[in-house]
Short mmCIF file of C-alpha atoms and ligand atoms in Angstrom, two decimals:
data_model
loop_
_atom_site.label_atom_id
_atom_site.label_comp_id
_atom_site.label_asym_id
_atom_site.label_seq_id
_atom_site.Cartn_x
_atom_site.Cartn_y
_atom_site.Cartn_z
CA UNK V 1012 -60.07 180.70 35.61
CA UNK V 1013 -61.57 178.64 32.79
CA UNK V 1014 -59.51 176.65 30.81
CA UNK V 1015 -60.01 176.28 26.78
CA UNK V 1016 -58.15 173.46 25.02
CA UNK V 1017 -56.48 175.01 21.58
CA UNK V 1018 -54.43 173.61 19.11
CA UNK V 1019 -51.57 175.40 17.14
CA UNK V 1020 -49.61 174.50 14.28
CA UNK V 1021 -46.29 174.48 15.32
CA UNK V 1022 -44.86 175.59 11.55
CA UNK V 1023 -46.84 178.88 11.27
CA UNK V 1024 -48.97 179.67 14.53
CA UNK V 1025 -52.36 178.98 13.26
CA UNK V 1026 -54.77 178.42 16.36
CA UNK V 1027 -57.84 176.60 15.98
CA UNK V 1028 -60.48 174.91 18.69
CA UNK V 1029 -60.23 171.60 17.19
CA UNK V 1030 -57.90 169.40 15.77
CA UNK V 1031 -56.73 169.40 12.55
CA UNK V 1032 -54.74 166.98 10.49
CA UNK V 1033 -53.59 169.25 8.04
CA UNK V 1034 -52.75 172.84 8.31
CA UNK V 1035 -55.29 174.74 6.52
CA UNK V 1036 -52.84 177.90 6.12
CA UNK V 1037 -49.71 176.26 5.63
CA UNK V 1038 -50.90 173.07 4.75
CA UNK V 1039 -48.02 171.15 6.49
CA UNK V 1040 -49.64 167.66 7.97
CA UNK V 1041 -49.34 166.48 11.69
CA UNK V 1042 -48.70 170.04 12.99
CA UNK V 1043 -51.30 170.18 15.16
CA UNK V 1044 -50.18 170.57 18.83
CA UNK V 1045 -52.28 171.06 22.34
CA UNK V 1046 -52.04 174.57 23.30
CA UNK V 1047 -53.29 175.46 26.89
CA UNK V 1048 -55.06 178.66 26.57
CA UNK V 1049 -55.92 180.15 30.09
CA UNK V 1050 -58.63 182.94 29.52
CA UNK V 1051 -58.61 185.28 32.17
CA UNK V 1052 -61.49 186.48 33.68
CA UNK V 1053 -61.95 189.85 34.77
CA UNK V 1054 -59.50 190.93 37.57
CA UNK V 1055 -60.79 192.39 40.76
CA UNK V 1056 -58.17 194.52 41.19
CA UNK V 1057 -58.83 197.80 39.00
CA UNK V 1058 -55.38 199.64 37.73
CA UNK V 1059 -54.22 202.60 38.98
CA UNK V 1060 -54.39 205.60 36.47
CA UNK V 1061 -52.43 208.51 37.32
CA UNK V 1062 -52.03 212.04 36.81
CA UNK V 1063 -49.48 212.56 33.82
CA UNK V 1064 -46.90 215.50 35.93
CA UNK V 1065 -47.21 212.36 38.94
CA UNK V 1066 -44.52 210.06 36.37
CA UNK V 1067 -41.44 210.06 37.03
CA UNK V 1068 -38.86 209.25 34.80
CA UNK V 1069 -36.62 206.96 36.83
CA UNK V 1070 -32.67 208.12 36.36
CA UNK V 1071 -33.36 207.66 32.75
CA UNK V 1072 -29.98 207.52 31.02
CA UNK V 1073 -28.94 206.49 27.49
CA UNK V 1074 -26.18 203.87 26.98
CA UNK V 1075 -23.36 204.54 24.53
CA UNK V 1076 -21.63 202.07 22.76
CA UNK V 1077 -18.91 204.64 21.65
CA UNK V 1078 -19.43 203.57 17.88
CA UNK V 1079 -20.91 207.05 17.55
CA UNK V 1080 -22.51 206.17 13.88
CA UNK V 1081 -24.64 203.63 16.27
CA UNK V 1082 -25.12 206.01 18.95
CA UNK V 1083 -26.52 208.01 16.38
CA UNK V 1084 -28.13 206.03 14.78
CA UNK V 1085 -30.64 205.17 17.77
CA UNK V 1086 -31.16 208.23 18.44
CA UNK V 1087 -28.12 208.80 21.16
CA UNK V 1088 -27.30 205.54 22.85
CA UNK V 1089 -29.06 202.23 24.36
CA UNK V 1090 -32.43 203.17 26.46
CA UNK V 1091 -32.45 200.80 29.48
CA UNK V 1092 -34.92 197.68 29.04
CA UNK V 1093 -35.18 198.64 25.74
CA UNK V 1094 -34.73 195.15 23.09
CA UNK V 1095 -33.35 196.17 19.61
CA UNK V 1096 -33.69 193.60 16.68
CA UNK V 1097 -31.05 193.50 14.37
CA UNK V 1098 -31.95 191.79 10.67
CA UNK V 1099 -29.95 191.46 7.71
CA UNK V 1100 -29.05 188.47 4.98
CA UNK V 1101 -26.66 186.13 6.43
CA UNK V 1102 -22.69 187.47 6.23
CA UNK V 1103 -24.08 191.04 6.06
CA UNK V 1104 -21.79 191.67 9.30
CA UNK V 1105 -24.59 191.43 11.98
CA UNK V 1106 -22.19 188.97 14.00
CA UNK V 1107 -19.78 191.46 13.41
CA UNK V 1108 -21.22 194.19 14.54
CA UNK V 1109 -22.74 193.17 17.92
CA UNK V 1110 -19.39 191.62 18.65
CA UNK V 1111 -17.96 195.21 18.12
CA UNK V 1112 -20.86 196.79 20.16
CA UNK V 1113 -20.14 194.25 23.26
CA UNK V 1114 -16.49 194.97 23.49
CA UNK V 1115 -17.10 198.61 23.93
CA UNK V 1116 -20.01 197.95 26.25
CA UNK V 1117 -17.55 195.83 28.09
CA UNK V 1118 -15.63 198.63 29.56
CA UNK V 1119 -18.72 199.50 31.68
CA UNK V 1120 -19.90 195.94 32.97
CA UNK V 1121 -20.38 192.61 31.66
CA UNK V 1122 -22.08 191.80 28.36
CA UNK V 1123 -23.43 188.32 27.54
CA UNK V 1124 -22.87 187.09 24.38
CA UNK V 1125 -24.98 183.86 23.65
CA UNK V 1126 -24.24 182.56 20.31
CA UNK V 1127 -26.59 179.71 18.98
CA UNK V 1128 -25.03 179.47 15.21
CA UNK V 1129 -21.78 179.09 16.10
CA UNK V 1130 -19.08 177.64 18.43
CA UNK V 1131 -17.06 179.67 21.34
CA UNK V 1132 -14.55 179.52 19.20
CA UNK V 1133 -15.97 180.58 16.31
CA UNK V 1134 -16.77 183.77 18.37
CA UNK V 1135 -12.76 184.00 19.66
CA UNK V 1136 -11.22 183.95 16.35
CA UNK V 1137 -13.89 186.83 14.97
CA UNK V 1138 -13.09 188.73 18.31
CA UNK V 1139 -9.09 188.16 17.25
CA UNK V 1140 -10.26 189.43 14.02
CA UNK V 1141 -11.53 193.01 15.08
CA UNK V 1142 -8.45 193.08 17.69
CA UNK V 1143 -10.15 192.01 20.97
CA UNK V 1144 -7.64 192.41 24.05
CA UNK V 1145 -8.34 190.07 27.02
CA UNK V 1146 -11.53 190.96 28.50
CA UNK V 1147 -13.39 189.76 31.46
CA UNK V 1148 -16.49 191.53 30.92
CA UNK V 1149 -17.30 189.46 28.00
CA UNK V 1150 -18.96 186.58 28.60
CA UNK V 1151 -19.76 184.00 26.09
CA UNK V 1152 -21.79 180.51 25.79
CA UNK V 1153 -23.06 178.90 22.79
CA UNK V 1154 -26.54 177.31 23.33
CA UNK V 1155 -29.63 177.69 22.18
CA UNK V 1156 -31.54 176.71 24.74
CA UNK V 1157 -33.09 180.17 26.04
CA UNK V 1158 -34.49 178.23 29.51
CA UNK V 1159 -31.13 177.35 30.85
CA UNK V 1160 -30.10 180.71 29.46
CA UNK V 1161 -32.77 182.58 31.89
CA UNK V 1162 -31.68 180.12 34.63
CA UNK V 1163 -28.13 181.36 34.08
CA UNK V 1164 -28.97 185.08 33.37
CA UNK V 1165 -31.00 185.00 37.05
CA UNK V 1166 -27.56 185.30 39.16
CA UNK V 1167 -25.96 187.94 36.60
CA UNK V 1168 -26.81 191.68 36.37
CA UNK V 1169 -25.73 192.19 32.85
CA UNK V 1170 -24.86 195.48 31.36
CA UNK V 1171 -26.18 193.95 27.57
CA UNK V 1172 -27.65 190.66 27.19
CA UNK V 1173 -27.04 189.28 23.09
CA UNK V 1174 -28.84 186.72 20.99
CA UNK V 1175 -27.14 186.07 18.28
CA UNK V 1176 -29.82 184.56 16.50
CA UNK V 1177 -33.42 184.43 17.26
CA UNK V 1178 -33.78 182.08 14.60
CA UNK V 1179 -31.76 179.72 16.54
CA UNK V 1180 -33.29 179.62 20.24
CA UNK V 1181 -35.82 177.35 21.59
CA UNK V 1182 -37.83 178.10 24.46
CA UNK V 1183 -41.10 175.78 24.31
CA UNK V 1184 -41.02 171.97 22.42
CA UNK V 1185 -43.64 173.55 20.05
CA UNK V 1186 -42.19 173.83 16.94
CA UNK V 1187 -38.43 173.30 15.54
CA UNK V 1188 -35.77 176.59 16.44
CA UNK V 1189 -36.64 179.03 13.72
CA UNK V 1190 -40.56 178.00 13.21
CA UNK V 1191 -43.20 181.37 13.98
CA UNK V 1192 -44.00 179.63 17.65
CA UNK V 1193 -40.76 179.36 18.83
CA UNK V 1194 -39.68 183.15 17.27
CA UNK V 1195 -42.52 184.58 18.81
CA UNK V 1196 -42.22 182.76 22.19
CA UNK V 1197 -38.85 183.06 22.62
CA UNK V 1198 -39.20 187.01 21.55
CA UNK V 1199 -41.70 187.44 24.18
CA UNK V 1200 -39.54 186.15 27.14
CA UNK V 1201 -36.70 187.94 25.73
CA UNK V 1202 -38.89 191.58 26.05
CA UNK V 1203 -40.20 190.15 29.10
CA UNK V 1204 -36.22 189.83 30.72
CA UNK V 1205 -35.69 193.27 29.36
CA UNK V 1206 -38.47 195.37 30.75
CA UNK V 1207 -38.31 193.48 34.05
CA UNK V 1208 -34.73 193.49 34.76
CA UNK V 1209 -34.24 196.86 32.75
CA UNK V 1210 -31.07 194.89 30.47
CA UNK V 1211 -31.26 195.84 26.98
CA UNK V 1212 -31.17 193.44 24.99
CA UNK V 1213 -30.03 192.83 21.22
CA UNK V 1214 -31.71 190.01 19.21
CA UNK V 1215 -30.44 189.22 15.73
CA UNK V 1216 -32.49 187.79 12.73
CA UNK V 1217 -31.85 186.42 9.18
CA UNK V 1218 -33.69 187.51 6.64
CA UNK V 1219 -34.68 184.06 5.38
CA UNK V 1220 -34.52 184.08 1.82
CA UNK V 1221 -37.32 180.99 1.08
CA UNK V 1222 -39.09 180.93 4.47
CA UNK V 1223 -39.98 184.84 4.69
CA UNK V 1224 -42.98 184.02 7.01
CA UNK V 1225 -40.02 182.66 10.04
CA UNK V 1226 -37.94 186.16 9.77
CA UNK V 1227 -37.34 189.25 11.87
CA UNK V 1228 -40.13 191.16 10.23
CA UNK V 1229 -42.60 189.04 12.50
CA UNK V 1230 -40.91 190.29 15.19
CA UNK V 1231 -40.76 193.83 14.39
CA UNK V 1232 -44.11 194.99 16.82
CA UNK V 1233 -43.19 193.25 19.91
CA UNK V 1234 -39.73 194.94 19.87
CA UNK V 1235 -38.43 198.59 20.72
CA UNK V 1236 -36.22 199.35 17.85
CA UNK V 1237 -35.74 197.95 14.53
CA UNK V 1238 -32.34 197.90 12.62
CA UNK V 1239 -31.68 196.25 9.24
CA UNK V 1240 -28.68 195.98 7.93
CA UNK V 1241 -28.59 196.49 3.71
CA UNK V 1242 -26.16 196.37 1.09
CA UNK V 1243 -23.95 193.70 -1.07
CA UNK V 1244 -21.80 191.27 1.09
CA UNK V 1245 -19.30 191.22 -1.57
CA UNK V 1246 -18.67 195.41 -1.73
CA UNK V 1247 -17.36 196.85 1.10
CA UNK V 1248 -20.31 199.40 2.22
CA UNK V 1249 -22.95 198.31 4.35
CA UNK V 1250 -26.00 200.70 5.50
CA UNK V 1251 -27.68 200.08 9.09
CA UNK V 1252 -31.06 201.52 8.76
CA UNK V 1253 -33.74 202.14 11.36
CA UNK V 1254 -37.05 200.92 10.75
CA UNK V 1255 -39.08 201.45 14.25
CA UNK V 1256 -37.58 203.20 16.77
CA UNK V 1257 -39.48 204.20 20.16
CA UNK V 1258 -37.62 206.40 21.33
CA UNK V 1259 -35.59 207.78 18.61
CA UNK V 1260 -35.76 208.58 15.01
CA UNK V 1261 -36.89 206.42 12.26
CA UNK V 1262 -35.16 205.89 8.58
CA UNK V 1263 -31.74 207.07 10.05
CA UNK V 1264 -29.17 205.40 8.54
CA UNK V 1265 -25.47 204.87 9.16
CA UNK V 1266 -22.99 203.45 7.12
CA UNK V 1267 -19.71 201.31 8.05
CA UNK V 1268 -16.97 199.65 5.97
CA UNK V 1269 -16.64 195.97 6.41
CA UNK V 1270 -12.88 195.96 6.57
CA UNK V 1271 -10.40 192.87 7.10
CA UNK V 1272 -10.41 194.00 10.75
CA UNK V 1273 -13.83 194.83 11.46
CA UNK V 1274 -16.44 197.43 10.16
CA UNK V 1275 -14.98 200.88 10.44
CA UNK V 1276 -17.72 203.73 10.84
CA UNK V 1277 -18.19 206.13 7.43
CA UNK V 1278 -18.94 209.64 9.23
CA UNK V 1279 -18.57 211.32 5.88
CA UNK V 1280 -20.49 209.31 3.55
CA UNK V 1281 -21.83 212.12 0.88
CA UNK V 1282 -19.32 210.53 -2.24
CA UNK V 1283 -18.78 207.01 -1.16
CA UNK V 1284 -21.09 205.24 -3.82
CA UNK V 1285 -19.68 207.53 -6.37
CA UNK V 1286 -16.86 207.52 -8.76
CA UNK V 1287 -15.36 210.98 -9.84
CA UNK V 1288 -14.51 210.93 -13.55
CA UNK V 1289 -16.39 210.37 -16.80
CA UNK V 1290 -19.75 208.62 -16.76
CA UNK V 1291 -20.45 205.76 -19.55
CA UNK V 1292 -24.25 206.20 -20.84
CA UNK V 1293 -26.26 204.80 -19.34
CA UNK V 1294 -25.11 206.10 -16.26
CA UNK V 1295 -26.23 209.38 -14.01
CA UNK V 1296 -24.99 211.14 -10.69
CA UNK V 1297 -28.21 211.78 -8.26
CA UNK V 1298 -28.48 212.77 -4.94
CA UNK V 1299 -31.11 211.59 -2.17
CA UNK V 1300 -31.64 212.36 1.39
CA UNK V 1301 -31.87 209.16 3.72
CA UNK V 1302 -32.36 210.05 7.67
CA UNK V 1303 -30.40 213.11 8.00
CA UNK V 1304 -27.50 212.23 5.28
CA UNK V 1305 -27.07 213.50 2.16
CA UNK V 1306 -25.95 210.75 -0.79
CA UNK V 1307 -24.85 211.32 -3.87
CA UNK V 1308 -25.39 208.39 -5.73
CA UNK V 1309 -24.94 206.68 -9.76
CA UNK V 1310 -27.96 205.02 -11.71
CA UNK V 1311 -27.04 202.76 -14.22
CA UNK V 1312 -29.11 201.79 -16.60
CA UNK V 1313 -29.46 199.13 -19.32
CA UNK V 1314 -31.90 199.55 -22.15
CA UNK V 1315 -31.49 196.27 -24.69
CA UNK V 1316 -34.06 195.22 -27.15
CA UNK V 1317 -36.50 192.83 -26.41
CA UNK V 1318 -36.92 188.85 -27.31
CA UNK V 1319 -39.76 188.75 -24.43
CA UNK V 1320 -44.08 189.38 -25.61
CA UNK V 1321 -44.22 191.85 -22.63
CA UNK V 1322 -40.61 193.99 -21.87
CA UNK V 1323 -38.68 193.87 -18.77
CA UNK V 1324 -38.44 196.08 -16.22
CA UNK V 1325 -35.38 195.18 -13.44
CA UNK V 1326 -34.49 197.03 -10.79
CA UNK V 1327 -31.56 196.99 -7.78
CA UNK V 1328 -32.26 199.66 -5.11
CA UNK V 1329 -35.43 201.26 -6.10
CA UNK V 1330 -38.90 199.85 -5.61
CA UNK V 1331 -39.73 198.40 -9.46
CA UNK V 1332 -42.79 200.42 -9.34
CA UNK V 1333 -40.81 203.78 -9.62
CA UNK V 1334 -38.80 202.56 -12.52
CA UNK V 1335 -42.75 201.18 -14.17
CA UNK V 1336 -44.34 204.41 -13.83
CA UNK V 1337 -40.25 206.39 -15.24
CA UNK V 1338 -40.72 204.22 -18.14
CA UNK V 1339 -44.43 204.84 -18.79
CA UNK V 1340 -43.68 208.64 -18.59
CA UNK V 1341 -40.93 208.09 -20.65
CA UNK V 1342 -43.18 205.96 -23.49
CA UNK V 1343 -45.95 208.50 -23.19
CA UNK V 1344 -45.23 212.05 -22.49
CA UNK V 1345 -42.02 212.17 -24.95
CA UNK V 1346 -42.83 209.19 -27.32
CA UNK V 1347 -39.81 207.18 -26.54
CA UNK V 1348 -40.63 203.36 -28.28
CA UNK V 1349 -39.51 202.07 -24.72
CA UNK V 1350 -42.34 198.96 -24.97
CA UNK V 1351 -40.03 197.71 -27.10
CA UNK V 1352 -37.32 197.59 -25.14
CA UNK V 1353 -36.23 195.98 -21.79
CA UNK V 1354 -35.11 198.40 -19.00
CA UNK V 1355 -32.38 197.74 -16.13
CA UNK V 1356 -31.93 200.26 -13.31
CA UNK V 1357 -29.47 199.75 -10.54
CA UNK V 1358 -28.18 202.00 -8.13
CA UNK V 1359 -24.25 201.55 -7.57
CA UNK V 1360 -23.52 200.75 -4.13
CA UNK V 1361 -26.12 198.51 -2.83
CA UNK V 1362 -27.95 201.15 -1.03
CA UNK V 1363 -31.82 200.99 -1.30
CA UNK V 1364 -33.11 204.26 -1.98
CA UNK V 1365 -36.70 205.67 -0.66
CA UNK V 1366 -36.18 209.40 -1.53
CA UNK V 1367 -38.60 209.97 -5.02
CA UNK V 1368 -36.06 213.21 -6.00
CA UNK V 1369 -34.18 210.35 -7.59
CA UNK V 1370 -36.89 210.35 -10.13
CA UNK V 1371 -35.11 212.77 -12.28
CA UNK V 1372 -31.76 210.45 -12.04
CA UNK V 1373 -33.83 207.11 -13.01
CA UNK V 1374 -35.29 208.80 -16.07
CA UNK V 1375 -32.33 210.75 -17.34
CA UNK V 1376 -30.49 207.39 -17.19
CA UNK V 1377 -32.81 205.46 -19.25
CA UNK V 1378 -33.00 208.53 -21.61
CA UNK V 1379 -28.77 208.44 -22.00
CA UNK V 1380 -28.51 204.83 -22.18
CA UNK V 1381 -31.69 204.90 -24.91
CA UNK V 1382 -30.09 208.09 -26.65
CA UNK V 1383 -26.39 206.71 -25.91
CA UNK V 1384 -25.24 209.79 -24.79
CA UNK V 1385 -22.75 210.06 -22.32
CA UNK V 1386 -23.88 212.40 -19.31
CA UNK V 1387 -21.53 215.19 -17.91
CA UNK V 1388 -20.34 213.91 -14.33
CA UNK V 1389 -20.06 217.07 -12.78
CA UNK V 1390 -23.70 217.83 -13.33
CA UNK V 1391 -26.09 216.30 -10.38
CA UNK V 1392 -29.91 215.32 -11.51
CA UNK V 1393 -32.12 216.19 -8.79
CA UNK V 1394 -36.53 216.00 -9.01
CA UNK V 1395 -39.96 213.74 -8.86
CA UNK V 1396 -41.35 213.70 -11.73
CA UNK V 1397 -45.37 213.43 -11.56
CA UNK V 1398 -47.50 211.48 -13.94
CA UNK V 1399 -47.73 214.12 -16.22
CA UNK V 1400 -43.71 214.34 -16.96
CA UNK V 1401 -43.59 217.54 -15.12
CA UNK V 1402 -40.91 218.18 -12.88
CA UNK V 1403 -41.86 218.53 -8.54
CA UNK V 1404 -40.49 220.12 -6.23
CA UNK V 1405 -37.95 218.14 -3.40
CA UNK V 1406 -37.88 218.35 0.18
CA UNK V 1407 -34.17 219.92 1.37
CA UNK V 1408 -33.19 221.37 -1.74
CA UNK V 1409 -30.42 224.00 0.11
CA UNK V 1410 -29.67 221.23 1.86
CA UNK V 1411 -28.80 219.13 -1.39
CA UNK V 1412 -27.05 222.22 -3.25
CA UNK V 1413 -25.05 223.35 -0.18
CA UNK V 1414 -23.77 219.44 -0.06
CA UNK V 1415 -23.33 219.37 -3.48
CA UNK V 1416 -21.34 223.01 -3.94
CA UNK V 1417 -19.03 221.47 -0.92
CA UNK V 1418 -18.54 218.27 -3.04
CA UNK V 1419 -17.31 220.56 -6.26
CA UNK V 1420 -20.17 219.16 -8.76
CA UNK V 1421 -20.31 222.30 -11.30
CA UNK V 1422 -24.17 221.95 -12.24
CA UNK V 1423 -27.13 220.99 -10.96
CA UNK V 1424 -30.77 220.17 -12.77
CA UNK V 1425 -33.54 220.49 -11.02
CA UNK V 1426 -37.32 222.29 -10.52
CA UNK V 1427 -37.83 225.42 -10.87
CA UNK V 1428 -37.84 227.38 -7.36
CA UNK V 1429 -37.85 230.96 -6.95
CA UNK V 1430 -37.16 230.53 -3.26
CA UNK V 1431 -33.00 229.17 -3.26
CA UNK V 1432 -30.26 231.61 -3.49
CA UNK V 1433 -27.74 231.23 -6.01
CA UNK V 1434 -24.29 229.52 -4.98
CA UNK V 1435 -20.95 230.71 -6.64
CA UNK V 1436 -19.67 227.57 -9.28
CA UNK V 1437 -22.72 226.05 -8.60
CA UNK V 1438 -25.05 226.68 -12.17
CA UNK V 1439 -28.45 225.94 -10.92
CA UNK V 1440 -30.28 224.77 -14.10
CA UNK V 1441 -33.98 224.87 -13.32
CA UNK V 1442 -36.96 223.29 -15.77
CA UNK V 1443 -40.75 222.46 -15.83
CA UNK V 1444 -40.55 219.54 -17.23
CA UNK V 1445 -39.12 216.00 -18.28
CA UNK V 1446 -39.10 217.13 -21.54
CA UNK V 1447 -37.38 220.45 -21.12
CA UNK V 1448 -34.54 218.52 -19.27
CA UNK V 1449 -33.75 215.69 -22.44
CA UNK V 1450 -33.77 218.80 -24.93
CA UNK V 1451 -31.01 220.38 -23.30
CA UNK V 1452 -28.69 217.13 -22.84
CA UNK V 1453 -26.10 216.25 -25.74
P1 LIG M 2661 -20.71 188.10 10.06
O1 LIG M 2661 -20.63 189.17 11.09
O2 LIG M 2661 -20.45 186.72 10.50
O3 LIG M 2661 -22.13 188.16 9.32
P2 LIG M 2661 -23.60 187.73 9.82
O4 LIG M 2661 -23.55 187.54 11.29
O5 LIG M 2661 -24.51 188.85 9.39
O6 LIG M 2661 -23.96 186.47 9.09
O7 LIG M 2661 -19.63 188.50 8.94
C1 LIG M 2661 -19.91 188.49 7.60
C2 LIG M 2661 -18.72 188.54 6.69
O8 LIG M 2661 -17.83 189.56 7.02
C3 LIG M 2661 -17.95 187.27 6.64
O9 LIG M 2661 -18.02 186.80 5.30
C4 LIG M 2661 -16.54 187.63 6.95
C5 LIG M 2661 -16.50 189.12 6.82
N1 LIG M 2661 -15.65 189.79 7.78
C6 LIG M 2661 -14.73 190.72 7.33
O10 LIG M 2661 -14.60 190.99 6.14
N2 LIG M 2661 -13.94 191.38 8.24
C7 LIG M 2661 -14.03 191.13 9.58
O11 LIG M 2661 -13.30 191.73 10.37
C8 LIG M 2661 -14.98 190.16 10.03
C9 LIG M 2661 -15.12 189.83 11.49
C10 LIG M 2661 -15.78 189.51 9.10
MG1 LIG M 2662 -23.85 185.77 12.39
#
């Protein structure tokens, strides 16, 4: 073994040979601390490959947390060893929900709960809250210290192991709770618990507003599955979305109601970001796939003159660069005077959409609140649009229009395609292009 003497800065990770006074990537002063790195040499010992029909899977089974929106969600329960991270903005309901996910794990064996935000009985009252009967299984310690944790976890054989958050934990005396070395170490010893002891084990993560360098997305490669939980603390709806899952689907989403008594699971959630009734211009019924749900969703949209040299261009729930390239097509290919203009798109709901066949919905919407026309809320807008205004094809369609005949909408806009069948009180009104589409509204 040869020994190297490193230093790290103990704010963002940076390792250099020599010491520094000042950080040269974070530029914090006095960071610098000794870091002993061992570099291995070569082991004797060569590994062992096998032949791939000699695995075998050991009594692989799937835990279920009986919340069967999670369940499916990860792609049909908890994998043993597995560690899931679970980010979201503070009061999103990530507390919440692992507190809901222990009790039902509860009824098989015993869950630790280690809570370094807030006190035990902080933890009792939210357990009162979502209706908790006396329960043994659950045990419960607020520290952050994840050494002693270990020392006490050694003794146990836990059914779920929580860490409610990573942000809070310290492991090593590099670095403050919440700095990269400490997220990273303390991550690492958390896998390493996992795969050795096979406990699965859930580690939550603030998305830190300023700091976004100390958050969970740092984590997201040394973990096994990847949840974020998205929409507005003050509405009601909030979306659980997987970002990385090993052994399960990715981009599945689920979506619960944060209720005064817990989050209740939305198994249906095809109309819940919609309002049946008349639409105010400006305003546009959509639909997009997410996972394996079908959403029908509103865009809003704002268009107000100008006081600014270069317009504006704000968006809530679709990437900005969608509602750029909308307007361009808009400016260009049908001569709107949009440049003069600034443009607001939000989708109702707080969901963040991915699916481009709400390109149709984003540009209609400008159009109606630019035209102030008031749209016809029975009538779904479904396409991409490409940089030349014409109208492209979407993944699913049957899959939309059957969703949307069973939700009653009377019409639906979108690409031509010889290749869907024809549904009865469902008109299917199909274009080429952008432009066809605004001729035939008002
Ligand atoms: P919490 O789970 O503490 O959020 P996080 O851990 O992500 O920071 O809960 C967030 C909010 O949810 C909080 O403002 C209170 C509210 N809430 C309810 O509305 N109903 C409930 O049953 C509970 C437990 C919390
Ligand atoms: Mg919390």
């Amino acid at each position: 073994m040869k020994e190297k003497l490193m230093y790290v800065c103990s704010n963002c990770g940076y390792e250099s040979p020599k010491w520094f006074g000042k950080c040269p990537i974070c530029s914090e002063w006095n960071t610098a601390i000794e870091k002993k790195s061992v570099i291995e040499e070569l082991k004797s010992n060569p590994v062992e490959f096998k032949e791939i029909n000699e695995i075998k899977l050991n009594g692989f089974k799937r835990l279920r947390t009986n919340i069967s929106e999670f369940d499916r969600l990860i792609g049909g329960g908890i994998v043993p060893g597995s560690v899931i991270l679970v980010g979201g903005d503070p009061g999103v309901g990530k507390s919440t929900l692992m507190l809901e996910i222990s009790r039902n794990l509860s009824k098989v064996g015993e869950v630790f709960y280690i809570t370094g935000e807030e006190s035990e009985e902080q933890i009792l009252i939210r357990a009162n809250r979502i209706g908790m009967k006396e329960n043994e299984n659950l045990k419960v310690t607020s520290s952050s210290d994840l050494k002693s944790i270990f020392q006490a976890l050694k003794s146990e054989k836990p059914i779920a192991v929580i860490i409610d958050s990573i942000q809070s934990m310290r492991l090593s005396n590099i670095g403050l709770p919440g700095s990269v070395v400490q997220l990273r170490d303390c991550a690492e010893a958390l896998v390493d618990y996992s795969k050795s002891t096979g406990v699965p084990v859930f580690i939550v993560g603030h998305i830190t507003k300023t700091g976004q360098i100390a958050g969970p997305k740092l984590l997201e490669h040394l973990v096994d599955v990847v949840l974020y939980f998205e929409g507005e603390v003050q509405t009601g709806y909030r979306i659980l979305r997987t970002v990385k899952n090993r052994f399960g689907p990715s981009n599945e989403i689920a979506i619960f109601e944060m209720r005064n008594n817990g989050l209740q699971e939305v198994k249906n959630p095809s109309e819940i970001f919609i309002e049946r009734g008349s639409l105010s211009s400006g305003s546009c019924i959509t639909s997009a796939i997410e996972g394996t749900r079908t959403i029908f969703l509103e865009i809003q949209s704002l268009i107000s003159k100008t006081f600014f040299p270069s317009p504006r261009r704000l968006s809530k729930g679709i990437e900005i660069g969608r509602v750029i390239l909308i307007s361009a097509v808009l400016s260009r290919r049908l001569n709107l005077p949009l440049e003069s203009f600034d443009i607001y798109v939000n989708v109702v709901g707080g969901l963040n959409v991915k699916d481009p066949s709400i390109d149709l919905g984003i540009a209609v919407a400008i159009y109606s609140s630019f035209a102030d026309v008031e749209l016809d809320s029975d009538c779904v807008y479904i396409g991409e649009i490409g940089l030349d205004g014409k109208m492209r094809k979407v993944s699913n369609i049957e899959k939309r229009l059957m969703e949307a005949h069973k939700m009653g909408f009377k019409r639906v806009v979108m690409p031509h395609d010889r290749n869907v069948k024809n549904f009865k009180d469902l008109e299917l009104l199909q274009y080429n292009s952008l432009l066809e589409v605004l001729k035939n509204i008002d």
